[in-house]
Amino acid sequence: MRTMSRWMGVAAALILAGMFASAGPEAATQVTIVGAGKGAGAFRQAGGVTEVVNKESKTVNMTNQETAGFVANTRMIANSRVEFALTNGVFVDAIQRKMHPFAKDKAAANLRGVGPMPSSWLQIAVLKDSG
């Protein structure tokens, strides 16, 4: 299971890096991914994605930012404060439909999931217009 999870992380990182492959010879595009607080599994997973993207991509430089977790991440991506957010499908659905814990937030129709797996609690959310 750990090996499968590692390979899924590598695959997701390569997909994310490929989203910016057409940037050309200019300076690398700076992007931020959010996971959770330091020491949490999501922070380490975001760090793994960051490491692979920075190693494999010549067009993207990714930074892993510490956050309060998936609810905060969902709000940050919905408000375009970051480019990638580790979250889950339940929270993405809830913010799109203005349900708890996002009932007071603006509905977010601008989110898309990358690589959701039914056997995993992890889903990466990106902005709809990101490619």
Short mmCIF file of N, CA, C and O in Angstrom, two decimals:
data_model
loop_
_atom_site.label_atom_id
_atom_site.label_comp_id
_atom_site.label_asym_id
_atom_site.label_seq_id
_atom_site.Cartn_x
_atom_site.Cartn_y
_atom_site.Cartn_z
N MET A 1 0.83 -1.20 0.00
CA MET A 1 0.00 0.00 0.00
C MET A 1 0.87 1.25 0.00
O MET A 1 0.58 2.20 -0.69
N ARG A 2 1.97 1.22 0.77
CA ARG A 2 2.85 2.38 0.84
C ARG A 2 3.52 2.64 -0.50
O ARG A 2 3.65 3.77 -0.93
N THR A 3 3.93 1.57 -1.20
CA THR A 3 4.55 1.71 -2.51
C THR A 3 3.55 2.28 -3.50
O THR A 3 3.87 3.18 -4.28
N MET A 4 2.30 1.79 -3.47
CA MET A 4 1.27 2.31 -4.36
C MET A 4 1.02 3.79 -4.09
O MET A 4 0.92 4.59 -5.02
N SER A 5 0.97 4.16 -2.84
CA SER A 5 0.75 5.55 -2.47
C SER A 5 1.90 6.42 -2.97
O SER A 5 1.69 7.52 -3.47
N ARG A 6 3.12 5.93 -2.85
CA ARG A 6 4.30 6.67 -3.31
C ARG A 6 4.24 6.87 -4.82
O ARG A 6 4.47 7.95 -5.33
N TRP A 7 3.90 5.81 -5.56
CA TRP A 7 3.82 5.91 -7.01
C TRP A 7 2.69 6.83 -7.44
O TRP A 7 2.81 7.56 -8.43
N MET A 8 1.58 6.82 -6.72
CA MET A 8 0.48 7.73 -7.05
C MET A 8 0.91 9.18 -6.83
O MET A 8 0.56 10.06 -7.60
N GLY A 9 1.70 9.41 -5.79
CA GLY A 9 2.22 10.75 -5.54
C GLY A 9 3.14 11.21 -6.66
O GLY A 9 3.08 12.35 -7.11
N VAL A 10 4.01 10.32 -7.11
CA VAL A 10 4.90 10.64 -8.22
C VAL A 10 4.10 10.92 -9.48
O VAL A 10 4.35 11.90 -10.20
N ALA A 11 3.10 10.09 -9.75
CA ALA A 11 2.26 10.29 -10.94
C ALA A 11 1.54 11.63 -10.87
O ALA A 11 1.48 12.37 -11.86
N ALA A 12 0.98 11.95 -9.71
CA ALA A 12 0.28 13.24 -9.56
C ALA A 12 1.24 14.40 -9.75
O ALA A 12 0.91 15.39 -10.41
N ALA A 13 2.45 14.29 -9.22
CA ALA A 13 3.44 15.36 -9.37
C ALA A 13 3.82 15.56 -10.83
O ALA A 13 3.94 16.70 -11.30
N LEU A 14 3.99 14.48 -11.56
CA LEU A 14 4.32 14.60 -12.97
C LEU A 14 3.18 15.20 -13.78
O LEU A 14 3.39 15.99 -14.69
N ILE A 15 1.94 14.85 -13.42
CA ILE A 15 0.77 15.46 -14.07
C ILE A 15 0.76 16.96 -13.80
O ILE A 15 0.57 17.77 -14.71
N LEU A 16 1.00 17.34 -12.55
CA LEU A 16 0.99 18.75 -12.19
C LEU A 16 2.09 19.50 -12.92
O LEU A 16 1.89 20.60 -13.42
N ALA A 17 3.28 18.91 -12.99
CA ALA A 17 4.39 19.54 -13.70
C ALA A 17 4.06 19.71 -15.18
O ALA A 17 4.38 20.72 -15.79
N GLY A 18 3.39 18.74 -15.76
CA GLY A 18 3.02 18.79 -17.16
C GLY A 18 2.01 19.87 -17.48
O GLY A 18 1.93 20.34 -18.61
N MET A 19 1.24 20.29 -16.49
CA MET A 19 0.24 21.34 -16.72
C MET A 19 0.89 22.65 -17.12
O MET A 19 0.28 23.51 -17.74
N PHE A 20 2.18 22.83 -16.77
CA PHE A 20 2.88 24.07 -17.06
C PHE A 20 3.98 23.87 -18.09
O PHE A 20 4.82 24.73 -18.27
N ALA A 21 3.98 22.74 -18.79
CA ALA A 21 5.07 22.40 -19.71
C ALA A 21 5.18 23.36 -20.89
O ALA A 21 6.23 23.49 -21.48
N SER A 22 4.13 24.05 -21.25
CA SER A 22 4.17 24.93 -22.40
C SER A 22 4.63 26.34 -22.06
O SER A 22 4.47 27.25 -22.85
N ALA A 23 5.22 26.53 -20.91
CA ALA A 23 5.61 27.87 -20.47
C ALA A 23 6.75 28.46 -21.30
O ALA A 23 6.94 29.66 -21.29
N GLY A 24 7.53 27.66 -22.02
CA GLY A 24 8.61 28.17 -22.86
C GLY A 24 9.89 28.37 -22.09
O GLY A 24 10.03 27.95 -20.95
N PRO A 25 10.87 29.05 -22.72
CA PRO A 25 12.19 29.17 -22.12
C PRO A 25 12.29 30.26 -21.05
O PRO A 25 13.36 30.50 -20.52
N GLU A 26 11.21 30.97 -20.74
CA GLU A 26 11.24 32.00 -19.72
C GLU A 26 11.57 31.41 -18.35
O GLU A 26 11.72 30.23 -18.19
N ALA A 27 11.61 32.28 -17.38
CA ALA A 27 11.85 31.85 -16.00
C ALA A 27 10.76 30.87 -15.56
O ALA A 27 9.63 30.92 -16.05
N ALA A 28 11.09 30.03 -14.60
CA ALA A 28 10.14 29.03 -14.10
C ALA A 28 8.93 29.72 -13.47
O ALA A 28 9.04 30.75 -12.82
N THR A 29 7.76 29.11 -13.67
CA THR A 29 6.53 29.58 -13.05
C THR A 29 6.53 29.17 -11.59
O THR A 29 6.75 28.01 -11.26
N GLN A 30 6.28 30.12 -10.69
CA GLN A 30 6.24 29.85 -9.26
C GLN A 30 4.82 29.46 -8.87
O GLN A 30 3.88 30.21 -9.15
N VAL A 31 4.64 28.30 -8.24
CA VAL A 31 3.34 27.85 -7.78
C VAL A 31 3.45 27.38 -6.33
O VAL A 31 4.54 27.05 -5.86
N THR A 32 2.32 27.35 -5.64
CA THR A 32 2.29 26.91 -4.25
C THR A 32 1.29 25.78 -4.10
O THR A 32 0.20 25.82 -4.68
N ILE A 33 1.67 24.78 -3.32
CA ILE A 33 0.77 23.68 -2.95
C ILE A 33 0.60 23.73 -1.44
O ILE A 33 1.54 24.06 -0.72
N VAL A 34 -0.61 23.45 -0.96
CA VAL A 34 -0.86 23.43 0.47
C VAL A 34 -1.36 22.04 0.87
O VAL A 34 -2.06 21.38 0.12
N GLY A 35 -0.95 21.62 2.07
CA GLY A 35 -1.33 20.30 2.57
C GLY A 35 -1.93 20.38 3.96
O GLY A 35 -3.12 20.21 4.15
N ALA A 36 -1.10 20.70 4.94
CA ALA A 36 -1.53 20.79 6.33
C ALA A 36 -0.39 21.35 7.15
O ALA A 36 0.56 21.90 6.59
N GLY A 37 -0.46 21.18 8.48
CA GLY A 37 0.61 21.64 9.35
C GLY A 37 1.81 20.71 9.30
O GLY A 37 1.69 19.54 8.94
N LYS A 38 2.97 21.24 9.65
CA LYS A 38 4.20 20.44 9.64
C LYS A 38 4.02 19.20 10.49
O LYS A 38 3.46 19.24 11.57
N GLY A 39 4.46 18.08 9.98
CA GLY A 39 4.34 16.81 10.69
C GLY A 39 3.11 16.02 10.29
O GLY A 39 3.05 14.82 10.49
N ALA A 40 2.11 16.66 9.73
CA ALA A 40 0.90 15.97 9.29
C ALA A 40 1.17 15.23 7.98
O ALA A 40 2.03 15.62 7.20
N GLY A 41 0.42 14.17 7.75
CA GLY A 41 0.60 13.37 6.54
C GLY A 41 0.43 14.19 5.27
O GLY A 41 1.20 14.04 4.31
N ALA A 42 -0.56 15.07 5.23
CA ALA A 42 -0.80 15.87 4.03
C ALA A 42 0.35 16.85 3.78
O ALA A 42 0.67 17.14 2.62
N PHE A 43 0.97 17.36 4.83
CA PHE A 43 2.13 18.25 4.64
C PHE A 43 3.28 17.47 4.02
O PHE A 43 3.94 17.95 3.11
N ARG A 44 3.49 16.25 4.49
CA ARG A 44 4.56 15.41 3.93
C ARG A 44 4.24 15.01 2.50
O ARG A 44 5.13 14.96 1.64
N GLN A 45 2.97 14.72 2.20
CA GLN A 45 2.60 14.37 0.83
C GLN A 45 2.80 15.56 -0.10
O GLN A 45 3.31 15.41 -1.21
N ALA A 46 2.39 16.74 0.33
CA ALA A 46 2.61 17.95 -0.48
C ALA A 46 4.10 18.19 -0.67
O ALA A 46 4.54 18.60 -1.75
N GLY A 47 4.88 17.90 0.36
CA GLY A 47 6.33 18.02 0.24
C GLY A 47 6.91 17.06 -0.78
O GLY A 47 7.81 17.40 -1.54
N GLY A 48 6.36 15.84 -0.83
CA GLY A 48 6.79 14.87 -1.82
C GLY A 48 6.46 15.31 -3.23
O GLY A 48 7.27 15.19 -4.15
N VAL A 49 5.25 15.84 -3.42
CA VAL A 49 4.85 16.36 -4.73
C VAL A 49 5.77 17.51 -5.11
O VAL A 49 6.27 17.59 -6.24
N THR A 50 6.04 18.41 -4.16
CA THR A 50 6.92 19.56 -4.40
C THR A 50 8.31 19.09 -4.82
O THR A 50 8.88 19.61 -5.79
N GLU A 51 8.84 18.11 -4.13
CA GLU A 51 10.17 17.60 -4.43
C GLU A 51 10.24 17.03 -5.86
O GLU A 51 11.18 17.32 -6.60
N VAL A 52 9.26 16.24 -6.24
CA VAL A 52 9.26 15.64 -7.58
C VAL A 52 9.09 16.71 -8.65
O VAL A 52 9.81 16.70 -9.66
N VAL A 53 8.17 17.65 -8.45
CA VAL A 53 7.96 18.71 -9.44
C VAL A 53 9.24 19.52 -9.61
O VAL A 53 9.68 19.78 -10.74
N ASN A 54 9.86 19.93 -8.51
CA ASN A 54 11.07 20.74 -8.61
C ASN A 54 12.24 19.98 -9.23
O ASN A 54 13.08 20.58 -9.90
N LYS A 55 12.28 18.68 -9.03
CA LYS A 55 13.35 17.87 -9.62
C LYS A 55 13.11 17.62 -11.11
O LYS A 55 14.05 17.66 -11.91
N GLU A 56 11.86 17.36 -11.49
CA GLU A 56 11.56 16.93 -12.86
C GLU A 56 11.18 18.05 -13.82
O GLU A 56 11.28 17.88 -15.02
N SER A 57 10.74 19.18 -13.33
CA SER A 57 10.24 20.24 -14.20
C SER A 57 11.27 21.35 -14.37
O SER A 57 11.86 21.81 -13.40
N LYS A 58 11.43 21.79 -15.61
CA LYS A 58 12.28 22.94 -15.90
C LYS A 58 11.46 24.22 -15.98
O LYS A 58 12.00 25.30 -16.10
N THR A 59 10.14 24.09 -15.93
CA THR A 59 9.27 25.25 -16.11
C THR A 59 8.47 25.63 -14.87
O THR A 59 7.81 26.66 -14.87
N VAL A 60 8.52 24.80 -13.82
CA VAL A 60 7.73 25.06 -12.60
C VAL A 60 8.63 24.98 -11.38
O VAL A 60 9.44 24.05 -11.26
N ASN A 61 8.49 25.93 -10.48
CA ASN A 61 9.12 25.88 -9.17
C ASN A 61 8.01 25.88 -8.14
O ASN A 61 7.24 26.84 -8.06
N MET A 62 7.88 24.80 -7.38
CA MET A 62 6.77 24.64 -6.44
C MET A 62 7.24 24.83 -5.01
O MET A 62 8.33 24.40 -4.64
N THR A 63 6.40 25.46 -4.20
CA THR A 63 6.64 25.66 -2.78
C THR A 63 5.53 24.97 -1.99
O THR A 63 4.36 25.08 -2.36
N ASN A 64 5.90 24.30 -0.91
CA ASN A 64 4.95 23.65 -0.01
C ASN A 64 4.68 24.60 1.15
O ASN A 64 5.58 24.93 1.90
N GLN A 65 3.44 25.05 1.31
CA GLN A 65 3.08 25.99 2.36
C GLN A 65 2.30 25.29 3.46
O GLN A 65 1.36 24.54 3.19
N GLU A 66 2.67 25.55 4.70
CA GLU A 66 1.97 24.99 5.86
C GLU A 66 0.61 25.67 6.02
O GLU A 66 0.48 26.87 5.83
N THR A 67 -0.42 24.86 6.37
CA THR A 67 -1.77 25.40 6.59
C THR A 67 -2.42 24.72 7.78
O THR A 67 -1.86 23.82 8.39
N ALA A 68 -3.67 25.10 8.03
CA ALA A 68 -4.45 24.50 9.11
C ALA A 68 -5.12 23.19 8.68
O ALA A 68 -5.78 22.55 9.49
N GLY A 69 -5.01 22.81 7.41
CA GLY A 69 -5.59 21.54 6.97
C GLY A 69 -6.53 21.69 5.79
O GLY A 69 -6.58 22.71 5.12
N PHE A 70 -7.30 20.63 5.54
CA PHE A 70 -8.10 20.52 4.32
C PHE A 70 -9.19 21.58 4.18
O PHE A 70 -9.46 22.04 3.08
N VAL A 71 -9.83 21.97 5.27
CA VAL A 71 -10.86 23.01 5.17
C VAL A 71 -10.20 24.32 4.74
O VAL A 71 -10.66 24.99 3.80
N ALA A 72 -9.10 24.68 5.39
CA ALA A 72 -8.37 25.90 5.01
C ALA A 72 -7.86 25.80 3.58
O ALA A 72 -7.93 26.77 2.82
N ASN A 73 -7.35 24.64 3.20
CA ASN A 73 -6.83 24.45 1.84
C ASN A 73 -7.93 24.66 0.80
O ASN A 73 -7.71 25.28 -0.24
N THR A 74 -9.11 24.14 1.08
CA THR A 74 -10.23 24.26 0.15
C THR A 74 -10.60 25.72 -0.03
O THR A 74 -10.86 26.18 -1.15
N ARG A 75 -10.60 26.46 1.07
CA ARG A 75 -10.90 27.90 0.97
C ARG A 75 -9.80 28.63 0.19
O ARG A 75 -10.08 29.52 -0.62
N MET A 76 -8.55 28.27 0.44
CA MET A 76 -7.43 28.94 -0.23
C MET A 76 -7.46 28.72 -1.74
O MET A 76 -7.25 29.66 -2.51
N ILE A 77 -7.72 27.51 -2.17
CA ILE A 77 -7.76 27.24 -3.61
C ILE A 77 -9.00 27.88 -4.23
O ILE A 77 -8.94 28.44 -5.32
N ALA A 78 -10.12 27.86 -3.54
CA ALA A 78 -11.35 28.45 -4.08
C ALA A 78 -11.22 29.96 -4.25
O ALA A 78 -11.83 30.54 -5.14
N ASN A 79 -10.40 30.59 -3.40
CA ASN A 79 -10.19 32.03 -3.47
C ASN A 79 -8.93 32.40 -4.27
O ASN A 79 -8.46 33.54 -4.20
N SER A 80 -8.38 31.43 -5.00
CA SER A 80 -7.21 31.64 -5.87
C SER A 80 -5.98 32.14 -5.12
O SER A 80 -5.15 32.84 -5.68
N ARG A 81 -5.84 31.77 -3.86
CA ARG A 81 -4.67 32.18 -3.08
C ARG A 81 -3.50 31.22 -3.29
O ARG A 81 -2.36 31.58 -2.97
N VAL A 82 -3.76 30.02 -3.78
CA VAL A 82 -2.72 29.04 -4.11
C VAL A 82 -3.11 28.36 -5.42
O VAL A 82 -4.26 28.46 -5.87
N GLU A 83 -2.15 27.66 -6.02
CA GLU A 83 -2.42 26.98 -7.28
C GLU A 83 -2.85 25.53 -7.11
O GLU A 83 -3.57 25.00 -7.95
N PHE A 84 -2.41 24.87 -6.03
CA PHE A 84 -2.75 23.47 -5.78
C PHE A 84 -3.06 23.29 -4.31
O PHE A 84 -2.39 23.88 -3.46
N ALA A 85 -4.06 22.45 -4.02
CA ALA A 85 -4.43 22.22 -2.62
C ALA A 85 -4.77 20.75 -2.41
O ALA A 85 -5.56 20.18 -3.17
N LEU A 86 -4.17 20.14 -1.40
CA LEU A 86 -4.58 18.80 -1.00
C LEU A 86 -5.85 18.97 -0.18
O LEU A 86 -5.91 19.76 0.75
N THR A 87 -6.87 18.24 -0.57
CA THR A 87 -8.16 18.31 0.10
C THR A 87 -8.86 16.98 -0.15
O THR A 87 -8.22 15.98 -0.42
N ASN A 88 -10.17 16.95 -0.05
CA ASN A 88 -10.90 15.74 -0.42
C ASN A 88 -12.18 16.12 -1.16
O ASN A 88 -12.60 17.27 -1.14
N GLY A 89 -12.74 15.15 -1.83
CA GLY A 89 -13.92 15.40 -2.64
C GLY A 89 -15.11 15.92 -1.86
O GLY A 89 -15.91 16.71 -2.38
N VAL A 90 -15.24 15.51 -0.61
CA VAL A 90 -16.35 15.97 0.23
C VAL A 90 -16.28 17.48 0.42
O VAL A 90 -17.28 18.19 0.29
N PHE A 91 -15.08 18.01 0.71
CA PHE A 91 -14.93 19.45 0.92
C PHE A 91 -15.09 20.23 -0.38
O PHE A 91 -15.67 21.32 -0.38
N VAL A 92 -14.58 19.69 -1.48
CA VAL A 92 -14.76 20.37 -2.77
C VAL A 92 -16.25 20.47 -3.10
O VAL A 92 -16.75 21.52 -3.49
N ASP A 93 -16.96 19.38 -2.91
CA ASP A 93 -18.41 19.38 -3.15
C ASP A 93 -19.11 20.36 -2.21
O ASP A 93 -19.99 21.11 -2.62
N ALA A 94 -18.71 20.38 -0.95
CA ALA A 94 -19.36 21.24 0.04
C ALA A 94 -19.17 22.72 -0.28
O ALA A 94 -20.11 23.51 -0.14
N ILE A 95 -17.98 23.10 -0.72
CA ILE A 95 -17.77 24.52 -1.03
C ILE A 95 -18.46 24.91 -2.33
O ILE A 95 -18.92 26.03 -2.50
N GLN A 96 -18.60 23.96 -3.25
CA GLN A 96 -19.32 24.25 -4.48
C GLN A 96 -20.81 24.44 -4.22
O GLN A 96 -21.47 25.22 -4.91
N ARG A 97 -21.33 23.74 -3.21
CA ARG A 97 -22.77 23.81 -2.91
C ARG A 97 -23.09 24.64 -1.67
O ARG A 97 -24.22 24.64 -1.21
N LYS A 98 -22.06 25.33 -1.10
CA LYS A 98 -22.22 26.17 0.09
C LYS A 98 -22.82 25.40 1.26
O LYS A 98 -23.75 25.84 1.91
N MET A 99 -22.25 24.25 1.53
CA MET A 99 -22.69 23.41 2.65
C MET A 99 -21.65 23.50 3.77
O MET A 99 -20.52 23.93 3.55
N HIS A 100 -22.03 23.05 4.97
CA HIS A 100 -21.13 23.04 6.12
C HIS A 100 -19.84 22.31 5.75
O HIS A 100 -19.91 21.27 5.13
N PRO A 101 -18.68 22.81 6.07
CA PRO A 101 -18.34 24.00 6.85
C PRO A 101 -18.15 25.26 6.01
O PRO A 101 -17.52 26.21 6.45
N PHE A 102 -18.69 25.28 4.81
CA PHE A 102 -18.51 26.40 3.89
C PHE A 102 -19.80 27.16 3.63
O PHE A 102 -19.91 27.88 2.63
N ALA A 103 -20.79 27.05 4.50
CA ALA A 103 -22.10 27.67 4.28
C ALA A 103 -22.01 29.18 4.13
O ALA A 103 -22.79 29.77 3.39
N LYS A 104 -21.03 29.82 4.78
CA LYS A 104 -20.90 31.28 4.71
C LYS A 104 -19.93 31.72 3.62
O LYS A 104 -19.77 32.92 3.38
N ASP A 105 -19.28 30.77 2.97
CA ASP A 105 -18.33 31.09 1.90
C ASP A 105 -19.07 31.32 0.59
O ASP A 105 -20.20 30.89 0.41
N LYS A 106 -18.39 31.98 -0.33
CA LYS A 106 -18.91 32.13 -1.68
C LYS A 106 -18.84 30.77 -2.38
O LYS A 106 -17.85 30.05 -2.25
N ALA A 107 -19.88 30.39 -3.10
CA ALA A 107 -19.87 29.11 -3.82
C ALA A 107 -18.71 29.11 -4.82
O ALA A 107 -18.45 30.10 -5.48
N ALA A 108 -18.01 28.00 -4.91
CA ALA A 108 -16.83 27.90 -5.76
C ALA A 108 -17.09 26.94 -6.92
O ALA A 108 -17.06 25.74 -6.75
N ALA A 109 -17.34 27.49 -8.08
CA ALA A 109 -17.55 26.68 -9.28
C ALA A 109 -16.26 26.56 -10.07
O ALA A 109 -16.24 25.99 -11.15
N ASN A 110 -15.14 27.08 -9.52
CA ASN A 110 -13.89 27.13 -10.24
C ASN A 110 -12.90 26.03 -9.87
O ASN A 110 -11.73 26.12 -10.22
N LEU A 111 -13.34 24.97 -9.19
CA LEU A 111 -12.43 23.92 -8.74
C LEU A 111 -12.58 22.64 -9.56
O LEU A 111 -13.68 22.30 -9.99
N ARG A 112 -11.48 21.94 -9.71
CA ARG A 112 -11.46 20.64 -10.36
C ARG A 112 -10.53 19.73 -9.58
O ARG A 112 -9.51 20.18 -9.05
N GLY A 113 -10.85 18.45 -9.54
CA GLY A 113 -10.01 17.48 -8.86
C GLY A 113 -9.00 16.88 -9.83
O GLY A 113 -9.28 16.71 -11.01
N VAL A 114 -7.81 16.58 -9.32
CA VAL A 114 -6.77 15.92 -10.10
C VAL A 114 -6.47 14.59 -9.44
O VAL A 114 -6.07 14.55 -8.28
N GLY A 115 -6.68 13.51 -10.16
CA GLY A 115 -6.30 12.19 -9.67
C GLY A 115 -7.06 11.68 -8.47
O GLY A 115 -6.47 11.04 -7.61
N PRO A 116 -8.36 11.95 -8.34
CA PRO A 116 -9.07 11.38 -7.19
C PRO A 116 -9.13 9.86 -7.30
O PRO A 116 -9.26 9.31 -8.39
N MET A 117 -8.96 9.20 -6.16
CA MET A 117 -9.02 7.74 -6.11
C MET A 117 -10.04 7.33 -5.06
O MET A 117 -10.04 7.87 -3.96
N PRO A 118 -10.91 6.38 -5.37
CA PRO A 118 -11.92 5.97 -4.40
C PRO A 118 -11.32 5.36 -3.14
O PRO A 118 -11.93 5.41 -2.09
N SER A 119 -10.12 4.82 -3.22
CA SER A 119 -9.51 4.18 -2.05
C SER A 119 -8.66 5.14 -1.23
O SER A 119 -8.03 4.74 -0.27
N SER A 120 -8.61 6.41 -1.61
CA SER A 120 -7.75 7.37 -0.94
C SER A 120 -8.53 8.56 -0.44
O SER A 120 -9.44 9.04 -1.11
N TRP A 121 -8.14 9.10 0.70
CA TRP A 121 -8.77 10.31 1.22
C TRP A 121 -8.17 11.54 0.57
O TRP A 121 -8.68 12.64 0.70
N LEU A 122 -7.08 11.38 -0.16
CA LEU A 122 -6.39 12.51 -0.77
C LEU A 122 -6.93 12.85 -2.14
O LEU A 122 -7.16 11.97 -2.97
N GLN A 123 -7.16 14.11 -2.39
CA GLN A 123 -7.48 14.62 -3.71
C GLN A 123 -6.80 15.97 -3.83
O GLN A 123 -6.78 16.75 -2.89
N ILE A 124 -6.24 16.24 -5.00
CA ILE A 124 -5.62 17.54 -5.23
C ILE A 124 -6.61 18.38 -6.01
O ILE A 124 -7.12 17.95 -7.04
N ALA A 125 -6.88 19.57 -5.53
CA ALA A 125 -7.81 20.48 -6.21
C ALA A 125 -7.01 21.57 -6.91
O ALA A 125 -6.00 22.04 -6.40
N VAL A 126 -7.45 21.94 -8.11
CA VAL A 126 -6.82 23.01 -8.89
C VAL A 126 -7.92 23.91 -9.43
O VAL A 126 -9.09 23.55 -9.45
N LEU A 127 -7.52 25.08 -9.87
CA LEU A 127 -8.48 25.99 -10.47
C LEU A 127 -8.88 25.50 -11.85
O LEU A 127 -8.06 24.96 -12.59
N LYS A 128 -10.13 25.68 -12.21
CA LYS A 128 -10.67 25.21 -13.48
C LYS A 128 -9.87 25.73 -14.67
O LYS A 128 -9.61 25.00 -15.62
N ASP A 129 -9.44 26.99 -14.64
CA ASP A 129 -8.75 27.58 -15.78
C ASP A 129 -7.25 27.30 -15.81
O ASP A 129 -6.53 27.87 -16.60
N SER A 130 -6.78 26.37 -14.96
CA SER A 130 -5.35 26.07 -14.92
C SER A 130 -4.87 25.17 -16.05
O SER A 130 -3.68 24.97 -16.22
N GLY A 131 -5.80 24.61 -16.80
CA GLY A 131 -5.35 23.82 -17.93
C GLY A 131 -5.84 22.46 -17.96
O GLY A 131 -6.36 21.63 -17.65
#
